């Protein structure tokens, strides 16, 4: 159960970071257009990448034991930088979503845009394949349970974001709301970084 919860929280903290994909899902939710399609594409894409990361890292670390240390310290460094960037964004940058600026798109275009936001984003590979894959090695024979938790987090997050967006729309029109979210993400990222680097 600890492995499942750890996987769930690790994946959730990574997905929470503000990016083009999440902003797109939020926009679709606010517009109430093809919400299920967008959410299922994002969640299934994450699931494929997480399974590849967990399975691949487990196999690779059995053959090359030093990869676990490389992944652990590399992943920790990446999380640290990610956390600092979130703090910087919370302090310096402004985010706001204005529903009136959204244009209507067809189902096909929406699906293609969702795929592009997911698969053409280099961060998704770092987050799912590399980072979640590297953290999963800490759980040994429970790595698959960790992966299941991570996959579950993707489904919960994307469908909550997509269908809950209409409730969040007034809140996220204010730049301060994005700043608060960025700050929380930064704290989580730094905590994960120290856990990954300094845990035995």
Short mmCIF file of C-alpha atoms in Angstrom, two decimals:
data_model
loop_
_atom_site.label_atom_id
_atom_site.label_comp_id
_atom_site.label_asym_id
_atom_site.label_seq_id
_atom_site.Cartn_x
_atom_site.Cartn_y
_atom_site.Cartn_z
CA UNK A 1 0.00 0.00 0.00
CA UNK A 2 2.91 2.36 0.76
CA UNK A 3 4.27 1.80 -2.76
CA UNK A 4 0.87 2.58 -4.32
CA UNK A 5 0.46 5.79 -2.30
CA UNK A 6 4.03 6.86 -3.05
CA UNK A 7 3.46 6.28 -6.75
CA UNK A 8 0.17 8.17 -6.63
CA UNK A 9 1.68 11.19 -4.84
CA UNK A 10 4.86 11.25 -6.94
CA UNK A 11 2.90 11.20 -10.19
CA UNK A 12 0.36 13.73 -8.93
CA UNK A 13 3.04 16.21 -7.85
CA UNK A 14 4.70 16.00 -11.26
CA UNK A 15 1.45 16.41 -13.22
CA UNK A 16 0.42 19.40 -11.08
CA UNK A 17 3.23 21.53 -12.50
CA UNK A 18 1.77 24.18 -14.78
CA UNK A 19 2.41 23.48 -18.44
CA UNK A 20 0.85 23.64 -21.88
CA UNK A 21 -0.93 20.28 -21.48
CA UNK A 22 -2.63 21.15 -18.19
CA UNK A 23 -3.59 24.61 -19.44
CA UNK A 24 -5.12 22.98 -22.54
CA UNK A 25 -7.11 20.47 -20.47
CA UNK A 26 -8.27 23.31 -18.23
CA UNK A 27 -9.34 25.35 -21.24
CA UNK A 28 -11.31 22.44 -22.70
CA UNK A 29 -12.99 21.91 -19.35
CA UNK A 30 -13.92 25.57 -19.09
CA UNK A 31 -15.30 25.50 -22.66
CA UNK A 32 -16.99 22.09 -21.99
CA UNK A 33 -15.74 20.79 -25.35
CA UNK A 34 -14.65 17.16 -25.89
CA UNK A 35 -13.66 16.92 -22.23
CA UNK A 36 -13.76 13.11 -22.03
CA UNK A 37 -11.70 12.71 -25.21
CA UNK A 38 -9.01 15.11 -23.98
CA UNK A 39 -8.85 13.51 -20.52
CA UNK A 40 -8.67 9.92 -21.78
CA UNK A 41 -5.91 10.75 -24.30
CA UNK A 42 -3.81 12.47 -21.62
CA UNK A 43 -4.35 9.73 -19.03
CA UNK A 44 -3.74 6.82 -21.42
CA UNK A 45 -0.61 8.48 -22.82
CA UNK A 46 0.74 8.91 -19.29
CA UNK A 47 -0.11 5.29 -18.47
CA UNK A 48 1.84 4.00 -21.50
CA UNK A 49 4.89 6.09 -20.61
CA UNK A 50 4.76 5.21 -16.89
CA UNK A 51 4.55 1.48 -17.64
CA UNK A 52 7.49 1.83 -20.03
CA UNK A 53 9.47 3.73 -17.40
CA UNK A 54 8.77 1.35 -14.51
CA UNK A 55 9.25 -1.80 -16.59
CA UNK A 56 12.28 -0.49 -18.45
CA UNK A 57 14.11 0.79 -15.40
CA UNK A 58 13.51 -2.40 -13.47
CA UNK A 59 15.03 -4.43 -16.29
CA UNK A 60 17.91 -2.06 -16.97
CA UNK A 61 18.96 -1.73 -13.32
CA UNK A 62 19.13 -5.51 -13.01
CA UNK A 63 21.63 -5.59 -15.87
CA UNK A 64 23.45 -2.35 -15.02
CA UNK A 65 23.29 -1.73 -11.27
CA UNK A 66 25.02 1.66 -11.47
CA UNK A 67 22.05 3.05 -13.42
CA UNK A 68 20.01 3.18 -10.22
CA UNK A 69 22.44 5.65 -8.63
CA UNK A 70 22.69 7.68 -11.82
CA UNK A 71 18.90 7.84 -12.10
CA UNK A 72 18.47 8.62 -8.40
CA UNK A 73 20.89 11.56 -8.36
CA UNK A 74 19.90 12.71 -11.84
CA UNK A 75 16.21 12.57 -10.93
CA UNK A 76 16.89 14.41 -7.67
CA UNK A 77 18.76 17.16 -9.49
CA UNK A 78 15.97 17.45 -12.05
CA UNK A 79 13.34 17.73 -9.30
CA UNK A 80 15.41 20.35 -7.50
CA UNK A 81 15.64 22.49 -10.65
CA UNK A 82 11.93 21.90 -11.35
CA UNK A 83 11.09 23.09 -7.84
CA UNK A 84 13.24 26.22 -8.15
CA UNK A 85 11.58 27.00 -11.50
CA UNK A 86 8.17 26.71 -9.85
CA UNK A 87 9.21 29.15 -7.13
CA UNK A 88 10.54 31.51 -9.80
CA UNK A 89 7.29 31.24 -11.74
CA UNK A 90 5.27 31.90 -8.58
CA UNK A 91 7.35 35.02 -7.87
CA UNK A 92 7.95 36.44 -11.34
CA UNK A 93 5.48 35.13 -13.90
CA UNK A 94 1.74 35.59 -14.26
CA UNK A 95 -0.76 33.05 -15.56
CA UNK A 96 -4.39 33.73 -16.37
CA UNK A 97 -7.06 32.01 -18.41
CA UNK A 98 -9.73 34.12 -20.05
CA UNK A 99 -12.64 32.04 -21.42
CA UNK A 100 -13.58 34.72 -23.92
CA UNK A 101 -10.26 34.24 -25.71
CA UNK A 102 -10.96 30.58 -26.58
CA UNK A 103 -11.90 29.49 -30.10
CA UNK A 104 -13.94 26.40 -30.97
CA UNK A 105 -12.10 23.46 -32.58
CA UNK A 106 -13.31 20.22 -34.23
CA UNK A 107 -13.09 16.82 -32.56
CA UNK A 108 -10.21 15.76 -34.84
CA UNK A 109 -8.26 18.95 -34.26
CA UNK A 110 -8.84 18.69 -30.51
CA UNK A 111 -7.56 15.09 -30.47
CA UNK A 112 -4.48 16.02 -32.51
CA UNK A 113 -3.77 19.00 -30.27
CA UNK A 114 -4.07 16.83 -27.16
CA UNK A 115 -1.65 14.26 -28.62
CA UNK A 116 0.76 17.03 -29.57
CA UNK A 117 0.66 18.62 -26.10
CA UNK A 118 1.44 15.21 -24.62
CA UNK A 119 3.88 13.45 -26.96
CA UNK A 120 5.77 16.48 -28.28
CA UNK A 121 6.52 17.74 -24.78
CA UNK A 122 10.04 16.64 -23.74
CA UNK A 123 9.15 17.08 -20.06
CA UNK A 124 6.61 14.27 -20.22
CA UNK A 125 9.39 11.78 -20.96
CA UNK A 126 11.52 13.11 -18.11
CA UNK A 127 8.57 13.01 -15.72
CA UNK A 128 7.13 9.60 -16.61
CA UNK A 129 9.80 7.41 -18.17
CA UNK A 130 12.91 8.80 -16.47
CA UNK A 131 11.77 10.20 -13.13
CA UNK A 132 8.91 7.89 -12.17
CA UNK A 133 10.93 5.00 -13.60
CA UNK A 134 13.93 5.88 -11.44
CA UNK A 135 11.89 6.39 -8.25
CA UNK A 136 10.15 3.04 -8.84
CA UNK A 137 13.48 1.21 -8.45
CA UNK A 138 13.46 2.12 -4.74
CA UNK A 139 10.47 -0.20 -4.25
CA UNK A 140 12.08 -3.37 -5.60
CA UNK A 141 9.46 -6.10 -6.09
CA UNK A 142 6.71 -3.53 -5.40
CA UNK A 143 7.76 -1.35 -8.36
CA UNK A 144 4.67 -2.41 -10.31
CA UNK A 145 2.43 -1.36 -7.41
CA UNK A 146 4.22 2.00 -7.40
CA UNK A 147 3.55 2.22 -11.15
CA UNK A 148 -0.13 1.40 -10.64
CA UNK A 149 -0.36 4.25 -8.14
CA UNK A 150 1.31 6.61 -10.61
CA UNK A 151 -1.08 5.59 -13.41
CA UNK A 152 -4.08 6.02 -11.09
CA UNK A 153 -2.93 9.55 -10.27
CA UNK A 154 -2.91 10.45 -13.97
CA UNK A 155 -6.50 9.30 -14.45
CA UNK A 156 -7.72 10.99 -11.27
CA UNK A 157 -5.91 14.24 -12.06
CA UNK A 158 -6.85 14.67 -15.73
CA UNK A 159 -10.52 13.77 -15.26
CA UNK A 160 -10.74 15.96 -12.14
CA UNK A 161 -9.10 18.83 -14.00
CA UNK A 162 -11.21 18.42 -17.12
CA UNK A 163 -14.58 18.07 -15.41
CA UNK A 164 -13.78 20.28 -12.43
CA UNK A 165 -12.51 23.12 -14.60
CA UNK A 166 -15.92 24.77 -14.83
CA UNK A 167 -15.84 25.17 -11.04
CA UNK A 168 -12.24 26.42 -11.05
CA UNK A 169 -12.67 28.83 -13.95
CA UNK A 170 -13.43 31.97 -11.88
CA UNK A 171 -10.59 31.14 -9.48
CA UNK A 172 -7.92 30.60 -12.14
CA UNK A 173 -8.77 33.82 -13.95
CA UNK A 174 -6.81 35.45 -11.13
CA UNK A 175 -3.03 35.37 -11.53
CA UNK A 176 -2.55 34.91 -7.76
CA UNK A 177 -4.24 31.48 -7.96
CA UNK A 178 -1.57 30.25 -10.40
CA UNK A 179 1.14 31.71 -8.15
CA UNK A 180 -0.17 29.79 -5.14
CA UNK A 181 -0.30 26.57 -7.15
CA UNK A 182 3.24 27.12 -8.45
CA UNK A 183 4.50 27.66 -4.89
CA UNK A 184 2.86 24.45 -3.63
CA UNK A 185 4.32 22.51 -6.57
CA UNK A 186 7.75 23.96 -5.78
CA UNK A 187 7.58 22.76 -2.16
CA UNK A 188 6.54 19.25 -3.24
CA UNK A 189 9.30 19.09 -5.88
CA UNK A 190 12.05 20.09 -3.44
CA UNK A 191 10.79 17.62 -0.83
CA UNK A 192 10.86 14.81 -3.43
CA UNK A 193 14.34 15.87 -4.56
CA UNK A 194 15.78 15.61 -1.05
CA UNK A 195 13.98 12.32 -0.44
CA UNK A 196 15.41 10.86 -3.64
CA UNK A 197 18.99 12.11 -3.11
CA UNK A 198 19.42 11.51 0.62
CA UNK A 199 17.39 8.34 1.19
CA UNK A 200 19.41 5.16 1.59
#
